[in-house]
């Protein structure tokens, strides 16, 4: 559905090149689930948030964001085919823009 999607991933190596790759529309081989979504003419990257602390892995971030008001899973397994923590998906849907950066940093850093 039309709206906002929050994707959590763990590009630990070459992080900034991976982000730039995800932002590109053309001239890339479609490799990951997110590539297929971002390659659409109807999608664009709005924000990127990077958490470099080792204790914040992609699954803990994803599970925290899943508890936000309005978060929905619209495609089971999307982005989580290699997940070992049992996440139903690593992409979450919101009807309205989710302010995940402020809430996430506050939740994790202040308890």
CSV table of C-alpha atoms in Angstrom, one decimal:
chain,number,residue,atom,x,y,z
A,1,UNK,CA,0.0,0.0,0.0
A,2,UNK,CA,1.0,3.6,-0.4
A,3,UNK,CA,2.6,5.0,2.7
A,4,UNK,CA,5.9,4.9,4.5
A,5,UNK,CA,8.1,1.9,5.0
A,6,UNK,CA,10.9,1.5,7.6
A,7,UNK,CA,13.5,-1.1,6.7
A,8,UNK,CA,16.1,-2.4,9.1
A,9,UNK,CA,19.3,-4.0,7.9
A,10,UNK,CA,22.8,-4.7,9.1
A,11,UNK,CA,25.2,-3.5,6.5
A,12,UNK,CA,28.3,-3.8,8.7
A,13,UNK,CA,30.8,-3.8,5.9
A,14,UNK,CA,30.9,-0.9,3.4
A,15,UNK,CA,27.9,0.7,5.1
A,16,UNK,CA,28.0,4.0,3.2
A,17,UNK,CA,28.4,2.4,-0.2
A,18,UNK,CA,25.5,0.1,0.6
A,19,UNK,CA,23.3,3.1,1.5
A,20,UNK,CA,24.3,4.9,-1.7
A,21,UNK,CA,23.5,1.7,-3.7
A,22,UNK,CA,20.1,1.5,-2.1
A,23,UNK,CA,19.4,5.1,-3.0
A,24,UNK,CA,20.2,4.6,-6.7
A,25,UNK,CA,17.3,3.7,-9.0
A,26,UNK,CA,19.2,2.5,-12.0
A,27,UNK,CA,22.2,0.5,-13.0
A,28,UNK,CA,22.2,-2.0,-10.1
A,29,UNK,CA,21.6,-5.7,-10.0
A,30,UNK,CA,18.5,-6.5,-7.9
A,31,UNK,CA,19.9,-8.7,-5.1
A,32,UNK,CA,18.0,-8.1,-1.9
A,33,UNK,CA,14.3,-7.7,-1.1
A,34,UNK,CA,14.7,-4.0,-0.5
A,35,UNK,CA,16.2,-3.6,-4.0
A,36,UNK,CA,13.0,-4.7,-5.6
A,37,UNK,CA,11.0,-2.2,-3.6
A,38,UNK,CA,13.3,0.7,-4.1
A,39,UNK,CA,13.7,0.1,-7.8
A,40,UNK,CA,10.0,1.0,-8.3
A,41,UNK,CA,9.3,4.4,-9.9
A,42,UNK,CA,6.8,4.9,-7.0
A,43,UNK,CA,9.4,4.7,-4.2
A,44,UNK,CA,12.2,6.9,-2.9
A,45,UNK,CA,14.4,7.0,0.1
A,46,UNK,CA,13.3,9.7,2.5
A,47,UNK,CA,15.6,9.2,5.5
A,48,UNK,CA,18.5,7.0,6.6
A,49,UNK,CA,19.4,6.5,10.3
A,50,UNK,CA,22.6,4.8,11.3
A,51,UNK,CA,23.1,3.1,14.6
A,52,UNK,CA,26.8,2.1,15.1
A,53,UNK,CA,26.5,0.7,18.6
A,54,UNK,CA,27.1,-3.1,18.5
A,55,UNK,CA,24.3,-3.8,21.0
A,56,UNK,CA,21.6,-2.4,18.6
A,57,UNK,CA,21.3,-5.1,16.0
A,58,UNK,CA,18.8,-5.0,13.2
A,59,UNK,CA,16.4,-7.4,15.0
A,60,UNK,CA,16.2,-5.4,18.2
A,61,UNK,CA,15.7,-2.2,16.3
A,62,UNK,CA,13.0,-3.8,14.1
A,63,UNK,CA,11.1,-5.2,17.1
A,64,UNK,CA,11.2,-1.8,18.9
A,65,UNK,CA,9.8,0.0,15.8
A,66,UNK,CA,7.2,-2.8,15.4
A,67,UNK,CA,5.7,-1.6,18.7
A,68,UNK,CA,5.2,2.0,17.4
A,69,UNK,CA,1.6,3.1,16.9
A,70,UNK,CA,0.5,2.4,13.4
A,71,UNK,CA,3.3,-0.1,12.5
A,72,UNK,CA,2.1,-3.0,10.3
A,73,UNK,CA,3.6,-5.9,8.6
A,74,UNK,CA,2.2,-6.0,5.0
A,75,UNK,CA,4.5,-8.7,3.6
A,76,UNK,CA,5.6,-11.5,5.9
A,77,UNK,CA,9.3,-12.4,5.4
A,78,UNK,CA,10.2,-9.3,3.5
A,79,UNK,CA,13.8,-8.5,4.3
A,80,UNK,CA,14.0,-11.1,7.0
A,81,UNK,CA,14.8,-14.3,5.0
A,82,UNK,CA,18.1,-14.7,6.9
A,83,UNK,CA,16.8,-13.5,10.3
A,84,UNK,CA,17.7,-15.8,13.2
A,85,UNK,CA,15.6,-13.9,15.8
A,86,UNK,CA,12.2,-14.8,14.4
A,87,UNK,CA,11.3,-11.4,13.1
A,88,UNK,CA,8.2,-11.7,10.8
A,89,UNK,CA,9.6,-9.1,8.5
A,90,UNK,CA,12.3,-6.4,8.5
A,91,UNK,CA,10.2,-3.9,6.7
A,92,UNK,CA,7.3,-2.2,8.5
A,93,UNK,CA,4.6,-0.1,7.0
A,94,UNK,CA,3.1,3.2,8.4
A,95,UNK,CA,0.2,5.2,6.9
A,96,UNK,CA,1.9,8.5,8.1
A,97,UNK,CA,5.5,9.5,8.4
A,98,UNK,CA,6.9,7.7,11.5
A,99,UNK,CA,9.4,9.7,13.6
A,100,UNK,CA,11.5,6.7,14.4
A,101,UNK,CA,14.8,8.5,15.0
A,102,UNK,CA,13.6,10.5,18.0
A,103,UNK,CA,11.5,7.8,19.5
A,104,UNK,CA,14.1,5.1,18.9
A,105,UNK,CA,17.1,7.1,20.3
A,106,UNK,CA,15.0,8.1,23.3
A,107,UNK,CA,13.8,4.5,23.9
A,108,UNK,CA,17.2,2.9,23.7
A,109,UNK,CA,19.4,5.6,25.3
A,110,UNK,CA,17.2,6.6,28.2
A,111,UNK,CA,15.4,3.4,28.8
